[in-house]
Amino acid sequence: MGLTLTEKILSRAAGRQVSPGDVAEIGVDLAAFHDLTGHHVVEVMENIGVVKVWDLDRFVIAFDHLAPPPNERAAEIQVKLRRFAKSINVRNFHDVGDGILHQLLLERYALPGQVVMAADSHTTTVGAIGAFAQGMGASDMAAILITGKTWLMVPEPFLIRLVNEPSPGVYGKDVALHILSVFKAEGLNGKSVEFQVEKPKAFPMDYRATVSNMGVEFGADAAIFIPDEETLNYLRGNRGIEAKAIAPDQDARYVDSYTIELNKLEPLVAAPHSVDNVKSITEVEGTEVDYVFIGSCTNGRLSDLEVAARILKNGKVKARCIAIPASRDLFTKALDAGYMDVLTKAGCVVTYGTCGPCLGGHFGVIGPGEVAVSTGSRNFKGRMGSPEGKVYLANAATAAATALEGKLTDPRKYLH
């Protein structure tokens, strides 16, 4: 019997063939943490008296969650982590402004077929490039950094096929929300979801990263796009790497499968206060909105900024809007393309390389009774500020159209 992509990756990492349900010790190819979780990991290492990293070339630190630090405690944590990084000579260190950890891993480090572990639930994002990626807690991450290994129960492989092409106004966010509408939050718990794209060019890396990012919202242990020509072209064009494709065997066995016809999807939103409270934009259109956030590790990529700029060009926002590219590199590209100029002239506040608004940390927290539209990953009560506020999740086009009109708006009328 052939192997799925998940089984191939984990078998290589374990040094033996593994099957769903097996408990296996595996080698980790890439490990990482950010400011909000990193100090907990370092505390664990200090408490056991072993402060070291098994392979500094495979370790990444990024300051992103509370960056720049909005209070004294956040600054104190970053000071401690800078000292830690200097003490062990961390080479892959990204200070304030470089970008969000998951975007940096995608842009610079992760490769198809790797095992990637980081101290954040949205580590699944780099599944977009064909890696098996999971978030880990502080104790597990400390053990990984010291030994280069971890253990896990091999998840059941689940196949999702993406066929046809998305219509204008439909993006990766809508695929993720569609999956949540069908399987619900945590509905794919214990599964490694493998995505097979029928027309690779019609579903580019930006879209894939959004879907993999939200894999954790539908409970997936990992959310992996099977590498194809789009994957190889991304690595070649963005990183100058000639990578090899890794794919499941033709006779690989999955526990189940599901097919999404992309051409039949429409713009979707997740209404308060759950990621699986999914509705068509037409069901909620007209709802007045106070604040729009375009950014995060879910939707802070170049295509998101491009469509936002296209919609907001020559217009002025009626709802206050914050736009944050997910990395300094993306900010620079958006600047060169003129997107940031358009967004700024439309009345948006722009910056780069911070998670702040997505987690209600800083740089855009909602107040009591306010309604927000976010391109982030979660809309739980209190996630972005006051528990008396409401958050709708949407794609970047919907978010931009909403900012322009001051109410939830179907973006398709702006995308002819």
Tab-separated table of C-alpha atoms in Angstrom, residues 218-385:
chain	number	residue	atom	x	y	z
A	218	PHE	CA	-10.820	23.409	12.022
A	219	GLY	CA	-8.744	21.247	14.333
A	220	ALA	CA	-6.227	19.789	11.904
A	221	ASP	CA	-2.958	18.495	13.342
A	222	ALA	CA	-1.398	19.734	10.104
A	223	ALA	CA	-2.720	21.337	6.918
A	224	ILE	CA	-0.398	20.477	4.026
A	225	PHE	CA	-0.653	21.471	0.392
A	226	ILE	CA	0.782	18.736	-1.789
A	227	PRO	CA	3.703	20.443	-3.585
A	228	ASP	CA	3.118	21.156	-7.267
A	229	GLU	CA	4.371	23.543	-9.940
A	230	GLU	CA	3.040	26.522	-7.959
A	231	THR	CA	5.131	25.463	-4.959
A	232	LEU	CA	8.286	25.031	-7.022
A	233	ASN	CA	7.739	28.313	-8.866
A	234	TYR	CA	7.269	30.139	-5.557
A	235	LEU	CA	10.520	28.769	-4.178
A	236	ARG	CA	12.348	29.504	-7.403
A	237	GLY	CA	10.981	33.013	-7.831
A	238	ASN	CA	11.000	34.192	-4.211
A	239	ARG	CA	13.941	32.326	-2.728
A	240	GLY	CA	16.056	31.222	-5.666
A	241	ILE	CA	15.722	27.595	-4.620
A	242	GLU	CA	15.352	24.653	-6.976
A	243	ALA	CA	13.337	22.304	-4.764
A	244	LYS	CA	12.158	18.782	-5.400
A	245	ALA	CA	8.469	17.933	-5.302
A	246	ILE	CA	7.287	15.355	-2.806
A	247	ALA	CA	3.903	13.746	-3.340
A	248	PRO	CA	1.735	10.955	-1.989
A	249	ASP	CA	1.788	7.642	-3.814
A	250	GLN	CA	-1.008	7.063	-6.289
A	251	ASP	CA	-2.390	4.236	-4.164
A	252	ALA	CA	-2.114	6.140	-0.882
A	253	ARG	CA	-4.998	5.484	1.483
A	254	TYR	CA	-6.854	8.327	3.210
A	255	VAL	CA	-9.336	7.985	6.048
A	256	ASP	CA	-11.736	10.144	4.029
A	257	SER	CA	-11.830	12.866	1.386
A	258	TYR	CA	-13.810	15.938	0.438
A	259	THR	CA	-13.993	17.975	-2.779
A	260	ILE	CA	-14.459	21.748	-2.981
A	261	GLU	CA	-15.613	23.200	-6.293
A	262	LEU	CA	-13.925	26.583	-6.156
A	263	ASN	CA	-16.113	28.088	-8.880
A	264	LYS	CA	-19.207	27.538	-6.710
A	265	LEU	CA	-17.898	29.449	-3.693
A	266	GLU	CA	-18.839	33.041	-2.858
A	267	PRO	CA	-17.330	35.531	-0.411
A	268	LEU	CA	-17.928	34.286	3.121
A	269	VAL	CA	-17.667	35.768	6.591
A	270	ALA	CA	-17.465	34.259	10.059
A	271	ALA	CA	-19.949	36.147	12.212
A	272	PRO	CA	-19.449	36.695	15.966
A	273	HIS	CA	-18.337	34.934	18.079
A	274	SER	CA	-17.099	31.734	16.423
A	275	VAL	CA	-14.933	30.870	13.442
A	276	ASP	CA	-17.533	28.362	12.261
A	277	ASN	CA	-20.484	30.766	12.420
A	278	VAL	CA	-20.078	31.141	8.666
A	279	LYS	CA	-22.436	33.132	6.474
A	280	SER	CA	-22.494	34.405	2.917
A	281	ILE	CA	-21.623	38.068	2.579
A	282	THR	CA	-25.128	38.588	1.195
A	283	GLU	CA	-26.621	37.454	4.532
A	284	VAL	CA	-24.825	40.117	6.556
A	285	GLU	CA	-24.379	42.869	3.984
A	286	GLY	CA	-25.293	46.288	5.318
A	287	THR	CA	-24.196	45.673	8.915
A	288	GLU	CA	-22.550	48.879	10.132
A	289	VAL	CA	-18.854	48.554	10.956
A	290	ASP	CA	-16.584	50.783	13.049
A	291	TYR	CA	-13.170	49.349	12.329
A	292	VAL	CA	-11.443	47.227	9.675
A	293	PHE	CA	-8.165	45.363	10.047
A	294	ILE	CA	-6.331	44.105	6.949
A	295	GLY	CA	-3.274	42.054	7.865
A	296	SER	CA	-2.058	39.245	10.173
A	297	CYS	CA	-0.357	35.931	9.402
A	298	THR	CA	-3.672	34.904	7.830
A	299	ASN	CA	-4.144	37.666	5.261
A	300	GLY	CA	-1.316	40.189	5.323
A	301	ARG	CA	0.207	39.174	2.000
A	302	LEU	CA	0.862	41.000	-1.240
A	303	SER	CA	-2.295	39.813	-3.010
A	304	ASP	CA	-4.367	40.981	-0.020
A	305	LEU	CA	-2.813	44.435	-0.160
A	306	GLU	CA	-3.179	44.572	-3.936
A	307	VAL	CA	-6.920	43.908	-3.900
A	308	ALA	CA	-7.419	46.299	-0.987
A	309	ALA	CA	-5.599	49.031	-2.904
A	310	ARG	CA	-7.589	48.272	-6.051
A	311	ILE	CA	-10.872	48.729	-4.189
A	312	LEU	CA	-9.789	51.780	-2.181
A	313	LYS	CA	-8.086	53.632	-5.045
A	314	ASN	CA	-9.493	57.160	-5.377
A	315	GLY	CA	-11.770	56.548	-2.384
A	316	LYS	CA	-11.860	57.429	1.318
A	317	VAL	CA	-12.571	54.995	4.125
A	318	LYS	CA	-15.728	55.489	6.181
A	319	ALA	CA	-14.676	52.966	8.834
A	320	ARG	CA	-11.253	53.445	10.385
A	321	CYS	CA	-8.848	51.000	8.789
A	322	ILE	CA	-5.458	49.585	9.746
A	323	ALA	CA	-3.405	47.740	7.105
A	324	ILE	CA	-0.327	45.727	8.074
A	325	PRO	CA	1.765	43.677	5.630
A	326	ALA	CA	2.963	40.491	7.323
A	327	SER	CA	6.671	41.210	6.832
A	328	ARG	CA	9.130	43.966	6.015
A	329	ASP	CA	9.752	42.345	2.633
A	330	LEU	CA	6.047	42.442	1.796
A	331	PHE	CA	5.827	46.040	3.021
A	332	THR	CA	8.678	47.004	0.684
A	333	LYS	CA	7.087	45.216	-2.271
A	334	ALA	CA	3.714	46.833	-1.543
A	335	LEU	CA	5.445	50.212	-1.244
A	336	ASP	CA	7.214	49.765	-4.574
A	337	ALA	CA	3.947	48.698	-6.216
A	338	GLY	CA	2.158	51.784	-4.900
A	339	TYR	CA	-0.298	49.905	-2.700
A	340	MET	CA	0.762	51.589	0.528
A	341	ASP	CA	0.437	55.012	-1.070
A	342	VAL	CA	-3.122	54.213	-2.152
A	343	LEU	CA	-4.079	52.847	1.269
A	344	THR	CA	-2.566	55.824	3.069
A	345	LYS	CA	-4.319	58.360	0.825
A	346	ALA	CA	-7.588	56.459	1.359
A	347	GLY	CA	-7.234	57.116	5.094
A	348	CYS	CA	-5.803	53.820	6.300
A	349	VAL	CA	-3.190	53.634	9.043
A	350	VAL	CA	-0.309	51.495	7.776
A	351	THR	CA	2.674	49.837	9.415
A	352	TYR	CA	4.550	46.555	9.073
A	353	GLY	CA	5.593	43.402	10.819
A	354	THR	CA	3.297	43.138	13.834
A	355	CYS	CA	0.466	40.866	14.979
A	356	GLY	CA	-0.882	43.541	17.367
A	357	PRO	CA	-4.524	44.086	16.308
A	358	CYS	CA	-5.247	40.416	15.543
A	359	LEU	CA	-4.857	39.336	19.167
A	360	GLY	CA	-6.054	42.563	20.751
A	361	GLY	CA	-2.510	43.293	21.843
A	362	HIS	CA	-2.023	46.833	20.593
A	363	PHE	CA	-2.122	49.107	17.566
A	364	GLY	CA	-5.884	48.764	17.137
A	365	VAL	CA	-8.011	47.355	19.952
A	366	ILE	CA	-11.811	47.481	19.704
A	367	GLY	CA	-13.901	49.132	22.383
A	368	PRO	CA	-17.261	48.194	23.961
A	369	GLY	CA	-20.057	47.895	21.412
A	370	GLU	CA	-17.791	48.324	18.405
A	371	VAL	CA	-18.059	46.132	15.319
A	372	ALA	CA	-14.887	45.093	13.515
A	373	VAL	CA	-14.137	43.286	10.288
A	374	SER	CA	-10.814	41.464	10.413
A	375	THR	CA	-8.798	39.438	7.944
A	376	GLY	CA	-7.271	37.623	10.925
A	377	SER	CA	-7.910	34.066	12.021
A	378	ARG	CA	-10.152	34.297	15.090
A	379	ASN	CA	-13.237	36.212	16.188
A	380	PHE	CA	-13.770	34.865	19.704
A	381	LYS	CA	-15.356	37.185	22.260
A	382	GLY	CA	-12.664	39.541	23.528
A	383	ARG	CA	-10.120	38.385	20.939
A	384	MET	CA	-9.487	41.868	19.544
A	385	GLY	CA	-10.255	43.927	22.617
